[in-house]
Short mmCIF file of C-alpha atoms in Angstrom, two decimals:
data_model
loop_
_atom_site.label_atom_id
_atom_site.label_comp_id
_atom_site.label_asym_id
_atom_site.label_seq_id
_atom_site.Cartn_x
_atom_site.Cartn_y
_atom_site.Cartn_z
CA MET A 1 -10.67 12.27 -14.03
CA LEU A 2 -13.52 12.86 -16.46
CA ASP A 3 -12.75 16.58 -16.76
CA GLU A 4 -9.16 15.65 -17.66
CA ALA A 5 -10.42 13.06 -20.17
CA ARG A 6 -12.70 15.62 -21.82
CA SER A 7 -9.87 18.16 -21.99
CA LEU A 8 -7.48 15.66 -23.61
CA ARG A 9 -10.14 14.55 -26.09
CA SER A 10 -10.71 18.16 -27.16
CA LEU A 11 -6.99 18.29 -28.03
CA GLY A 12 -7.31 15.25 -30.29
CA VAL A 13 -5.93 12.66 -27.87
CA ASN A 14 -7.35 9.13 -28.25
CA VAL A 15 -9.09 8.83 -24.87
CA LEU A 16 -11.18 5.90 -23.66
CA VAL A 17 -13.21 5.52 -20.47
CA GLY A 18 -12.34 2.00 -19.35
CA TYR A 19 -14.34 1.87 -16.13
CA VAL A 20 -16.03 4.57 -14.06
CA GLU A 21 -18.33 3.93 -11.12
CA THR A 22 -20.95 6.72 -11.03
CA HIS A 23 -22.83 5.36 -7.98
CA GLY A 24 -25.93 6.72 -9.70
CA ARG A 25 -24.78 10.34 -9.33
CA ARG A 26 -26.26 12.49 -12.08
CA GLU A 27 -23.36 14.98 -12.04
CA THR A 28 -20.91 12.15 -12.79
CA GLU A 29 -23.13 10.60 -15.45
CA GLU A 30 -23.34 13.96 -17.26
CA LYS A 31 -19.55 14.16 -17.48
CA LEU A 32 -19.51 10.75 -19.19
CA GLU A 33 -21.71 11.96 -22.02
CA GLY A 34 -19.82 12.23 -25.31
CA LEU A 35 -16.83 10.22 -24.10
CA PRO A 36 -16.13 6.81 -25.72
CA GLN A 37 -16.67 4.06 -23.15
CA LEU A 38 -15.48 0.48 -22.98
CA ALA A 39 -18.22 -2.11 -22.54
CA ARG A 40 -17.97 -3.89 -19.20
CA LYS A 41 -17.12 -7.55 -19.01
CA LYS A 42 -19.93 -9.68 -17.57
CA LEU A 43 -19.03 -12.48 -15.19
CA PHE A 44 -21.22 -14.95 -13.32
CA TYR A 45 -20.28 -15.84 -9.76
CA ARG A 46 -22.47 -17.80 -7.33
CA GLY A 47 -25.55 -17.23 -9.41
CA ARG A 48 -25.02 -13.48 -9.75
CA GLN A 49 -24.02 -11.47 -12.79
CA LEU A 50 -21.14 -9.10 -12.06
CA GLU A 51 -19.60 -6.40 -14.24
CA GLU A 52 -15.88 -5.72 -14.35
CA PHE A 53 -13.34 -3.71 -16.32
CA ASP A 54 -12.47 -5.56 -19.56
CA ILE A 55 -8.67 -5.48 -19.59
CA ASP A 56 -8.42 -7.66 -22.71
CA ASP A 57 -10.65 -5.34 -24.76
CA ALA A 58 -8.74 -2.30 -23.44
CA LEU A 59 -5.41 -3.78 -24.54
CA ALA A 60 -6.84 -4.65 -27.96
CA ARG A 61 -8.17 -1.11 -28.50
CA HIS A 62 -4.92 0.44 -27.19
CA PRO A 63 -5.97 4.08 -26.65
CA ASP A 64 -3.45 6.81 -25.84
CA VAL A 65 -5.14 7.39 -22.47
CA ILE A 66 -7.64 5.30 -20.54
CA VAL A 67 -9.65 6.20 -17.41
CA VAL A 68 -9.87 3.36 -14.88
CA ASP A 69 -11.70 4.18 -11.65
CA GLU A 70 -11.35 2.60 -8.18
CA LEU A 71 -7.74 1.47 -8.35
CA ALA A 72 -7.92 -0.59 -5.12
CA HIS A 73 -10.90 -2.67 -6.31
CA SER A 74 -10.76 -6.47 -6.04
CA ASN A 75 -11.91 -8.07 -9.28
CA ALA A 76 -14.55 -10.79 -9.32
CA PRO A 77 -13.33 -14.41 -9.36
CA GLY A 78 -12.64 -15.47 -12.94
CA SER A 79 -11.29 -12.07 -13.97
CA HIS A 80 -8.05 -11.66 -15.91
CA ASN A 81 -6.31 -10.33 -12.76
CA GLU A 82 -7.14 -10.59 -9.07
CA LYS A 83 -6.82 -6.82 -8.49
CA ARG A 84 -7.61 -3.78 -10.61
CA TYR A 85 -4.20 -2.24 -9.94
CA GLN A 86 -2.76 -5.30 -11.72
CA ASP A 87 -4.94 -4.44 -14.72
CA VAL A 88 -3.46 -0.93 -14.62
CA GLU A 89 0.08 -2.34 -14.48
CA GLU A 90 -0.64 -4.33 -17.64
CA LEU A 91 -1.94 -1.21 -19.37
CA LEU A 92 1.14 0.78 -18.38
CA ASN A 93 3.47 -2.00 -19.52
CA ALA A 94 1.67 -1.97 -22.88
CA GLY A 95 2.40 1.75 -23.28
CA ILE A 96 -1.10 3.00 -22.44
CA ASN A 97 -1.37 6.03 -20.16
CA VAL A 98 -3.81 5.60 -17.28
CA ILE A 99 -5.80 8.11 -15.23
CA SER A 100 -7.01 6.49 -12.02
CA ALA A 101 -8.12 7.33 -8.48
CA VAL A 102 -7.60 5.88 -5.03
CA ASN A 103 -8.35 6.92 -1.45
CA ILE A 104 -5.48 7.43 1.00
CA GLN A 105 -6.72 4.62 3.26
CA HIS A 106 -6.05 2.06 0.49
CA LEU A 107 -2.26 2.57 0.46
CA GLU A 108 -0.56 -0.58 1.76
CA SER A 109 2.17 1.03 3.87
CA LEU A 110 -0.43 3.16 5.70
CA ASN A 111 -2.68 0.24 6.64
CA HIS A 112 -1.76 0.12 10.34
CA ILE A 113 -1.93 3.90 10.68
CA VAL A 114 -5.38 4.03 9.08
CA GLU A 115 -6.60 1.19 11.30
CA SER A 116 -5.34 3.00 14.41
CA ILE A 117 -7.19 6.17 13.34
CA THR A 118 -10.49 4.67 12.25
CA GLY A 119 -10.66 1.32 14.03
CA VAL A 120 -11.29 -0.27 10.62
CA GLU A 121 -8.90 -2.62 8.79
CA VAL A 122 -9.13 -1.69 5.11
CA SER A 123 -9.06 -4.94 3.15
CA GLU A 124 -8.66 -3.55 -0.37
CA ARG A 125 -5.14 -2.13 -0.71
CA ILE A 126 -2.61 -1.21 -3.38
CA PRO A 127 1.16 -1.55 -3.12
CA ASP A 128 3.06 1.73 -2.80
CA SER A 129 4.98 0.88 -5.98
CA ILE A 130 1.89 1.74 -8.03
CA LEU A 131 1.91 5.28 -6.68
CA LYS A 132 5.63 5.58 -7.43
CA ARG A 133 4.95 4.85 -11.11
CA ALA A 134 2.68 7.88 -11.42
CA ASP A 135 3.96 10.79 -13.49
CA GLU A 136 1.70 13.09 -11.51
CA VAL A 137 -0.27 12.74 -8.28
CA VAL A 138 -3.13 15.17 -7.67
CA ASN A 139 -4.70 15.48 -4.24
CA LEU A 140 -8.43 16.23 -4.47
CA ASP A 141 -8.58 17.99 -1.14
CA LEU A 142 -11.87 18.48 0.66
CA THR A 143 -12.35 19.62 4.24
CA ALA A 144 -13.94 17.20 6.70
CA ASP A 145 -17.10 19.32 6.72
CA GLU A 146 -17.32 19.26 2.92
CA LEU A 147 -16.93 15.47 2.88
CA ILE A 148 -19.61 15.00 5.52
CA ALA A 149 -21.92 17.33 3.56
CA ARG A 150 -21.36 15.28 0.38
CA LEU A 151 -22.08 12.10 2.33
CA LYS A 152 -25.35 13.50 3.70
CA GLU A 153 -26.35 14.58 0.17
CA GLY A 154 -26.00 10.98 -1.02
CA LYS A 155 -22.93 11.70 -3.18
CA ILE A 156 -20.75 9.00 -1.59
CA TYR A 157 -22.96 6.17 -0.31
CA ALA A 158 -26.52 5.01 -0.84
CA PRO A 159 -29.05 6.64 1.58
CA GLU A 160 -29.40 3.52 3.74
CA LYS A 161 -25.63 3.53 4.48
CA ILE A 162 -25.25 7.21 5.42
CA GLU A 163 -26.06 7.07 9.15
CA LEU A 164 -23.82 4.05 9.73
CA ALA A 165 -20.96 5.77 7.87
CA LEU A 166 -21.36 8.94 9.98
CA ARG A 167 -21.11 6.89 13.18
CA ASN A 168 -18.03 5.00 12.02
CA PHE A 169 -15.52 5.82 9.29
CA PHE A 170 -16.88 9.31 8.50
CA GLN A 171 -16.42 10.79 11.96
CA ARG A 172 -15.00 14.31 11.68
CA ASP A 173 -11.83 13.51 13.67
CA ASN A 174 -11.10 10.50 11.42
CA LEU A 175 -11.50 12.60 8.29
CA LEU A 176 -9.19 15.32 9.60
CA LYS A 177 -6.43 12.77 10.30
CA LEU A 178 -6.91 11.02 6.94
CA ARG A 179 -6.77 14.39 5.20
CA GLU A 180 -3.45 15.11 6.93
CA LEU A 181 -2.14 11.71 5.77
CA ALA A 182 -3.15 12.47 2.18
CA LEU A 183 -1.50 15.90 2.21
CA ARG A 184 1.72 14.44 3.61
CA GLU A 185 1.75 11.60 1.09
CA VAL A 186 1.37 13.95 -1.88
CA ALA A 187 4.04 16.27 -0.48
CA ASP A 188 6.42 13.30 -0.08
CA GLN A 189 5.62 12.18 -3.62
CA LEU A 190 6.48 15.62 -4.97
CA GLU A 191 9.69 15.75 -2.96
CA ARG A 192 10.72 12.31 -4.26
CA LYS A 193 10.08 13.49 -7.82
CA ILE A 194 12.21 16.59 -7.27
CA ASP A 195 15.03 14.49 -5.78
CA VAL A 196 15.01 12.12 -8.75
CA GLU A 197 14.99 14.93 -11.30
CA THR A 198 17.53 17.19 -9.61
CA SER A 199 19.89 15.46 -7.18
CA ASP A 200 20.51 12.44 -5.01
CA VAL A 201 21.28 14.21 -1.74
CA LYS A 202 19.07 12.12 0.54
CA LYS A 203 20.50 8.88 -0.76
CA LYS A 204 23.99 10.09 0.12
CA GLN A 205 22.87 11.08 3.59
CA PHE A 206 21.03 7.92 4.52
CA GLY A 207 22.15 4.31 4.12
CA ARG A 208 20.34 1.01 3.80
CA ILE A 209 17.60 -0.15 6.15
CA ALA A 210 16.84 -3.64 7.48
CA VAL A 211 13.80 -4.79 9.42
CA CYS A 212 14.13 -7.82 11.71
CA LEU A 213 11.10 -10.09 11.45
CA SER A 214 9.93 -12.61 14.01
CA GLU A 215 7.12 -15.14 14.13
CA ASN A 216 4.95 -12.44 15.74
CA TYR A 217 3.13 -11.76 12.48
CA THR A 218 1.07 -8.75 13.60
CA MET A 219 4.18 -6.96 14.83
CA ALA A 220 6.00 -8.04 11.65
CA GLU A 221 3.37 -6.35 9.47
CA LEU A 222 3.78 -3.11 11.41
CA LEU A 223 7.58 -3.25 11.12
CA ILE A 224 7.45 -3.99 7.40
CA ARG A 225 5.21 -1.00 6.67
CA LYS A 226 7.34 1.23 8.90
CA ALA A 227 10.54 0.19 7.10
CA ALA A 228 8.92 0.54 3.67
CA ARG A 229 7.86 4.12 4.35
CA LEU A 230 11.30 5.08 5.70
CA ALA A 231 13.08 3.47 2.75
CA ASP A 232 10.72 5.17 0.34
CA ARG A 233 11.14 8.52 2.10
CA PHE A 234 14.93 8.39 1.80
CA ALA A 235 15.04 6.49 -1.51
CA VAL A 236 17.27 3.67 -0.20
CA GLN A 237 17.42 -0.11 -0.42
CA TRP A 238 15.84 -2.07 2.39
CA TYR A 239 15.81 -5.65 3.63
CA ALA A 240 13.39 -7.82 5.57
CA VAL A 241 15.32 -10.42 7.56
CA PHE A 242 14.12 -13.51 9.42
CA VAL A 243 16.46 -15.71 11.45
CA GLU A 244 15.56 -19.38 11.43
CA THR A 245 16.81 -20.80 14.72
CA PRO A 246 16.81 -24.55 15.47
CA ASP A 247 13.48 -24.06 17.29
CA LEU A 248 12.00 -22.35 14.23
CA SER A 249 13.18 -24.79 11.56
CA SER A 250 10.67 -25.75 8.87
CA ASP A 251 10.05 -29.18 10.39
CA LYS A 252 9.27 -27.74 13.86
CA ILE A 253 7.47 -24.47 13.23
CA ASP A 254 3.68 -24.40 13.52
CA LEU A 255 1.92 -24.43 10.13
CA ALA A 256 -0.17 -21.36 10.99
CA VAL A 257 2.98 -19.43 11.94
CA GLN A 258 4.68 -20.63 8.76
CA ARG A 259 1.75 -19.35 6.70
CA HIS A 260 1.92 -15.94 8.40
CA LEU A 261 5.66 -15.75 7.74
CA ILE A 262 5.13 -16.46 4.05
CA ASN A 263 2.45 -13.75 3.91
CA ASN A 264 4.81 -11.29 5.58
CA PHE A 265 7.60 -12.17 3.15
CA LYS A 266 5.12 -11.54 0.33
CA LEU A 267 4.09 -8.18 1.82
CA ALA A 268 7.71 -7.10 2.24
CA THR A 269 8.53 -8.08 -1.35
CA GLN A 270 5.45 -6.22 -2.60
CA LEU A 271 6.63 -3.09 -0.80
CA GLY A 272 10.08 -3.32 -2.36
CA ALA A 273 12.20 -5.23 0.16
CA HIS A 274 14.91 -7.78 -0.43
CA VAL A 275 13.80 -10.71 1.74
CA ASP A 276 16.43 -12.90 3.39
CA THR A 277 16.03 -15.95 5.62
CA LEU A 278 19.18 -16.53 7.68
CA LYS A 279 20.06 -19.50 9.87
CA GLY A 280 21.74 -19.63 13.26
CA SER A 281 21.17 -20.19 16.96
CA ASN A 282 22.41 -16.77 18.08
CA VAL A 283 19.97 -14.29 16.53
CA GLY A 284 21.92 -11.20 17.62
CA LYS A 285 25.18 -12.38 16.03
CA VAL A 286 23.44 -13.48 12.82
CA ILE A 287 21.65 -10.15 12.34
CA ALA A 288 24.73 -8.13 13.26
CA ALA A 289 26.82 -10.03 10.69
CA PHE A 290 24.15 -9.48 8.06
CA ALA A 291 23.99 -5.74 8.86
CA ARG A 292 27.74 -5.39 8.43
CA GLU A 293 27.77 -7.39 5.20
CA LYS A 294 24.98 -5.32 3.61
CA ASN A 295 26.20 -1.95 4.94
CA ILE A 296 23.00 -1.41 6.89
CA GLN A 297 22.70 1.95 8.64
CA LEU A 298 19.39 1.42 10.40
CA LEU A 299 17.99 -1.76 11.99
CA ILE A 300 14.28 -1.76 12.86
CA VAL A 301 13.25 -4.19 15.60
CA GLY A 302 9.96 -4.91 17.38
CA LYS A 303 9.79 -4.24 21.12
CA SER A 304 7.44 -7.03 22.18
CA ALA A 305 9.04 -10.45 21.91
CA PRO A 306 6.90 -13.52 21.19
CA LYS A 307 7.29 -16.63 23.32
CA ARG A 308 9.59 -18.51 20.99
CA PHE A 309 11.61 -15.56 19.71
CA PRO A 310 14.80 -16.34 21.60
CA ARG A 311 16.20 -14.30 24.43
CA LEU A 312 19.96 -14.63 24.32
CA PHE A 313 21.59 -15.49 27.64
CA GLY A 314 18.80 -13.71 29.54
CA THR A 315 18.88 -10.56 27.41
CA SER A 316 16.44 -9.35 24.77
CA ILE A 317 17.17 -9.24 21.05
CA VAL A 318 17.50 -5.46 21.28
CA ASP A 319 20.07 -5.73 24.09
CA ALA A 320 21.96 -8.43 22.20
CA LEU A 321 22.06 -6.32 19.03
CA MET A 322 23.24 -3.25 20.92
CA GLU A 323 26.05 -5.28 22.44
CA GLU A 324 27.01 -6.87 19.11
CA LEU A 325 26.94 -3.55 17.23
CA GLU A 326 28.52 -1.44 19.96
CA ASP A 327 31.52 -0.54 17.78
CA ASP A 328 29.57 -0.22 14.52
CA GLU A 329 27.90 2.88 13.13
CA ILE A 330 24.53 1.13 12.87
CA ASP A 331 21.45 2.64 14.51
CA ILE A 332 18.71 0.50 16.07
CA GLN A 333 15.12 1.70 16.07
CA VAL A 334 12.78 -0.09 18.46
CA VAL A 335 9.12 -0.06 17.45
CA SER A 336 6.26 -0.97 19.76
CA LYS A 337 2.57 -1.32 19.04
#
């Protein structure tokens, strides 16, 4: 990022370093020398002074290009925005070009995949829509051995955190799988860009997608991310659908379950879905009717059924949907954990 900033500045572009975390690395600090930098905003939280990116000052100065590091960062309480990616959205909407960086494990739609690889749930995440706004995505590719060497040299974490990192997230097998994810994501991004700029073939070949949500919130999260990645891959509209049966009406449903449903609706919306709550006692018929109305080509359903997700006349939701859609050209994909 800093090499790019220096190059642009040499060409007369008005470049500003908004926020860069050097982690005390001398090689990074040297690249900052000579570049105009934005003063950090100081905030006090629970008796501690914290420093954050000053979005208000950045907007006021309005450079042509601004460097904003650590895109997935959560801002301190009291900041202008809750998340740094929201700061970047404001900058983009104001006509300011942004150079930023993020690790593959912070992408929202990959959260379950990353957790299955590493055993770690990454809490700081960015919506995929941010990546879609990028004019260019560059993969800074390092082999697993190179990354481990950098870690051991103290170029990633402080010395006291190195051994713990090597035993957990930075295991060689984890890094190899994350590297593969990153390479695939950048390749998909490039292919999407080519499709947009040249033709719309994939869109003609693949129709709309709908994911059927239940009160099983952990399964719902998995289904939402699965549907989001498919819809993004084929550049099509997608829907997240929940059927409110009499047993799941707002006056009967458990408050904790209700909260999880709202969070899942929020996640689906963030990833680009149209969210619909339908009502009816026969879930299979309701979803089938919705699929026909919206010209859905692919329905994504979870395999494991929670206790109160209804089984229709002794059959599962999947069986009911297959029976309802027997004469329709609508595919059903069953996803299990």
